[in-house]
C-alpha cells in the first residue's frame, strides 16, 4: 500500500495537477451536469462553520431590511464545495421549519430563463408545466409564491447579464417577509449582481490540508478506517497527496488507490 501511495503522489505532480486546475476554469468551459438537494451529510468534512454562517444569513430577518426578499450568493472556485454547502443548509431542520416552501433548481451552464422559471414552478407544484412562453410561466409562478415565505436555491448560476437577473426575479416580488434566494456561482460578477448587499456574498474558501486528509481517509482508504496503526503508517505519504488537492474536496473525492 505504501508503494502505491508513493506512486500516486508522483503521478499527482504531473497530469493530475493539470486536471485539478481545470476545476477552477470559468463556467463556460465546463460541461453540464445536474444537481439535486439530496445529500449524505456523513461524508461532508470541514464545513460546519460555513454551514452556520449561511444559515444565519437565511434565518436572520433583520438583515433583510425593508425588503421581503433577500438574495445570498455562495461564490467560489469549481470543486470547492458550493453545491454541498447549499445542500447542507437546504436540508437543515431549522431552515426547513422556517419556510413555507423550498425549491431547488439546478441551473447548469446552458442558461435559459424560461427553462429555469419553469423548473421553479414545477418544483413548487410538483407537476409538469405545459405553458410555453416566459410571461405565462412567470404569472403562474407569481400565483404560487404570492404571500408565501419561500427559499429558492439556484445552483450553478453563471449568467452575468444584470437585466436577465432582474427579469428572472420579477415573479418573486410577491414574497412574504423573510423569503430568500440562495445562488451558487463561480463568478464574482454574478455574486455582485445577485446578492442583496455585500454581506450577502459568502466567499467559500478551500479546505485545510488536514480536512482533505480526512476526506481521503474516508473515501480512498475506507478499508482501513478502524486500523489506527495502518493510518499512522500511511499518514506521511497520504498527507502529501492531500496537500496536492489544493483544498478542493472534489479533487480529494476523485482519488482512488487501487
XYZ file of C-alpha atoms in Angstrom:
258
model
C 0.000 0.000 0.000
C 2.832 2.405 0.865
C 4.405 1.890 -2.580
C 1.074 2.525 -4.292
C 0.643 5.776 -2.382
C 4.134 6.958 -3.271
C 3.475 6.172 -6.927
C 0.182 8.087 -6.764
C 1.912 11.076 -5.159
C 4.437 11.156 -8.022
C 1.656 10.953 -10.617
C -0.126 13.890 -9.000
C 2.931 16.079 -9.594
C 2.069 15.962 -13.287
C -1.173 15.315 -15.106
C -3.394 15.274 -12.024
C -2.406 18.811 -11.089
C -3.445 19.982 -14.555
C -6.805 18.234 -14.169
C -7.172 19.760 -10.719
C -6.933 23.309 -12.007
C -9.500 22.640 -14.719
C -11.975 22.582 -11.849
C -11.369 26.297 -11.410
C -11.967 27.257 -15.053
C -14.790 29.634 -15.975
C -18.238 28.096 -16.187
C -18.415 28.488 -19.955
C -15.614 25.944 -20.347
C -17.114 23.276 -18.113
C -19.598 20.584 -19.154
C -23.191 20.416 -17.977
C -24.307 18.342 -15.017
C -27.425 18.324 -12.878
C -27.573 18.527 -9.097
C -30.294 17.868 -6.546
C -30.922 18.850 -2.934
C -30.223 15.320 -1.649
C -27.034 14.820 0.357
C -25.372 12.240 2.592
C -24.162 14.568 5.352
C -21.956 11.865 6.871
C -19.443 12.277 4.022
C -19.084 16.064 4.436
C -15.989 17.277 6.279
C -14.809 20.735 7.296
C -17.907 22.795 6.517
C -19.631 23.227 9.897
C -18.554 26.845 10.289
C -19.622 27.716 6.733
C -22.938 25.987 7.318
C -23.612 28.038 10.462
C -22.776 31.323 8.729
C -25.022 30.725 5.719
C -27.888 29.502 7.916
C -27.543 32.719 9.914
C -27.986 34.695 6.684
C -31.040 32.637 5.768
C -32.787 32.950 9.116
C -31.902 36.456 10.301
C -34.891 38.513 9.155
C -33.337 41.748 10.421
C -30.658 41.518 7.748
C -33.267 41.866 5.026
C -34.055 45.473 5.924
C -37.324 46.678 4.443
C -37.349 44.149 1.627
C -39.353 40.939 1.958
C -36.853 39.093 -0.242
C -33.073 38.857 0.117
C -30.601 37.124 -2.181
C -27.485 35.374 -0.874
C -24.630 34.263 -3.124
C -22.177 31.478 -2.312
C -19.179 32.171 -4.540
C -16.005 30.138 -5.006
C -13.890 28.227 -7.486
C -15.048 24.994 -9.086
C -14.793 21.926 -6.875
C -14.601 23.888 -3.609
C -17.982 22.625 -2.373
C -20.560 25.326 -3.117
C -23.278 22.840 -4.035
C -22.506 20.726 -0.965
C -22.784 23.763 1.306
C -26.088 24.737 -0.302
C -27.352 21.176 0.226
C -26.292 21.263 3.876
C -28.259 24.411 4.643
C -31.219 23.431 2.451
C -31.691 20.223 4.461
C -31.132 21.797 7.873
C -34.045 21.277 10.284
C -34.190 24.932 11.366
C -34.149 26.114 7.762
C -36.829 23.612 6.828
C -39.199 24.825 9.544
C -38.582 28.491 8.714
C -40.030 28.474 5.188
C -43.461 27.662 3.782
C -41.922 26.469 0.536
C -38.459 25.277 -0.509
C -37.367 24.941 -4.127
C -34.107 23.594 -5.579
C -33.188 24.283 -9.218
C -30.006 23.148 -10.954
C -29.356 25.972 -13.425
C -26.472 24.430 -15.433
C -24.201 26.114 -17.955
C -26.691 26.437 -20.797
C -28.752 29.090 -19.051
C -32.278 29.644 -20.305
C -34.572 31.953 -18.343
C -37.758 30.225 -19.467
C -36.399 26.793 -18.521
C -35.238 27.976 -15.096
C -38.576 29.686 -14.364
C -40.450 26.586 -15.499
C -38.251 24.434 -13.242
C -39.082 26.649 -10.254
C -42.803 26.282 -10.976
C -42.571 22.520 -11.480
C -40.628 22.056 -8.248
C -43.142 24.183 -6.354
C -46.299 22.493 -7.632
C -44.752 19.052 -8.328
C -46.249 18.744 -11.791
C -45.195 19.388 -15.379
C -45.853 22.852 -16.779
C -47.294 22.889 -20.295
C -47.015 26.664 -20.754
C -44.539 27.523 -23.496
C -43.764 31.244 -23.114
C -41.981 33.160 -20.381
C -44.779 35.571 -19.426
C -47.499 32.993 -18.625
C -44.937 30.875 -16.768
C -43.947 33.894 -14.675
C -47.604 34.679 -13.983
C -48.119 31.090 -12.802
C -45.081 31.415 -10.543
C -46.474 34.616 -9.039
C -49.698 32.776 -8.200
C -47.771 30.004 -6.458
C -45.440 32.265 -4.462
C -47.886 35.022 -3.552
C -47.781 35.651 0.201
C -45.519 32.667 0.904
C -42.226 32.719 2.738
C -40.000 30.742 0.410
C -36.433 29.594 -0.113
C -35.274 29.116 -3.695
C -31.831 27.657 -4.424
C -30.373 28.361 -7.871
C -27.370 26.045 -8.065
C -24.685 26.808 -10.636
C -25.812 30.244 -11.811
C -23.446 31.926 -14.253
C -25.387 34.458 -16.371
C -23.588 37.796 -15.935
C -26.334 39.868 -17.595
C -27.898 42.036 -14.893
C -31.036 42.647 -16.968
C -31.669 38.901 -17.268
C -31.389 38.578 -13.492
C -33.876 41.402 -12.944
C -36.381 39.757 -15.307
C -35.938 36.358 -13.645
C -36.725 37.921 -10.259
C -39.899 39.736 -11.342
C -42.297 36.988 -10.126
C -40.500 36.861 -6.764
C -41.688 40.338 -5.739
C -44.806 38.789 -4.155
C -42.674 37.125 -1.462
C -43.629 37.182 2.191
C -41.134 38.785 4.572
C -38.071 36.660 5.246
C -38.030 34.936 1.853
C -34.621 34.053 0.448
C -32.942 33.129 -2.824
C -29.630 31.279 -2.448
C -27.377 31.326 -5.525
C -24.188 29.305 -6.004
C -21.732 30.608 -8.582
C -18.093 30.660 -9.616
C -18.389 34.203 -10.929
C -17.566 37.162 -8.707
C -19.543 39.374 -11.098
C -22.633 37.183 -10.707
C -22.314 37.310 -6.918
C -22.178 41.112 -7.018
C -25.183 41.309 -9.358
C -27.480 38.957 -7.459
C -26.566 39.485 -3.797
C -28.773 41.964 -1.935
C -25.689 43.595 -0.399
C -22.012 42.872 0.177
C -22.610 40.926 3.447
C -24.766 38.527 1.420
C -21.786 37.437 -0.713
C -20.388 34.367 1.031
C -16.898 33.576 -0.253
C -16.346 29.847 0.241
C -12.705 29.040 0.954
C -10.787 25.848 0.253
C -10.470 23.132 2.884
C -7.425 22.803 5.101
C -4.883 20.099 4.225
C -5.975 18.271 7.385
C -9.606 18.219 6.226
C -8.522 16.981 2.789
C -6.605 14.185 4.512
C -9.724 13.281 6.487
C -11.667 13.121 3.206
C -9.010 10.890 1.680
C -9.129 8.523 4.640
C -12.897 8.414 4.361
C -13.068 7.795 0.619
C -9.854 6.288 -0.706
C -8.763 4.482 2.484
C -12.127 3.399 3.844
C -10.916 -0.208 4.189
C -8.523 0.875 6.950
C -10.940 3.130 8.815
C -10.557 1.159 12.051
C -6.869 0.304 11.648
C -5.113 3.093 13.566
C -1.642 1.609 13.082
C -2.115 1.410 9.328
C -3.333 5.001 9.206
C -0.250 6.201 11.087
C 2.000 4.208 8.758
C 0.500 5.816 5.653
C -0.096 9.304 7.024
C 3.076 10.977 5.709
C 2.556 9.945 2.091
C -1.217 10.285 2.309
C -0.928 13.799 3.710
C 1.330 14.787 0.805
C -1.402 13.599 -1.551
C -3.972 15.599 0.416
C -1.835 18.725 0.049
C -1.814 18.267 -3.724
C -5.612 18.538 -3.723
C -5.218 22.292 -3.172
C -8.038 22.280 -0.628
C -10.671 21.157 -3.146
C -12.974 18.455 -1.729
C -13.985 17.375 -5.237
C -10.351 16.612 -6.017
C -9.946 14.580 -2.818
C -13.070 12.566 -3.613
C -11.824 11.690 -7.089
C -8.669 9.997 -5.864
C -8.649 6.215 -5.994
C -5.990 3.941 -4.537
C -6.126 0.668 -6.463
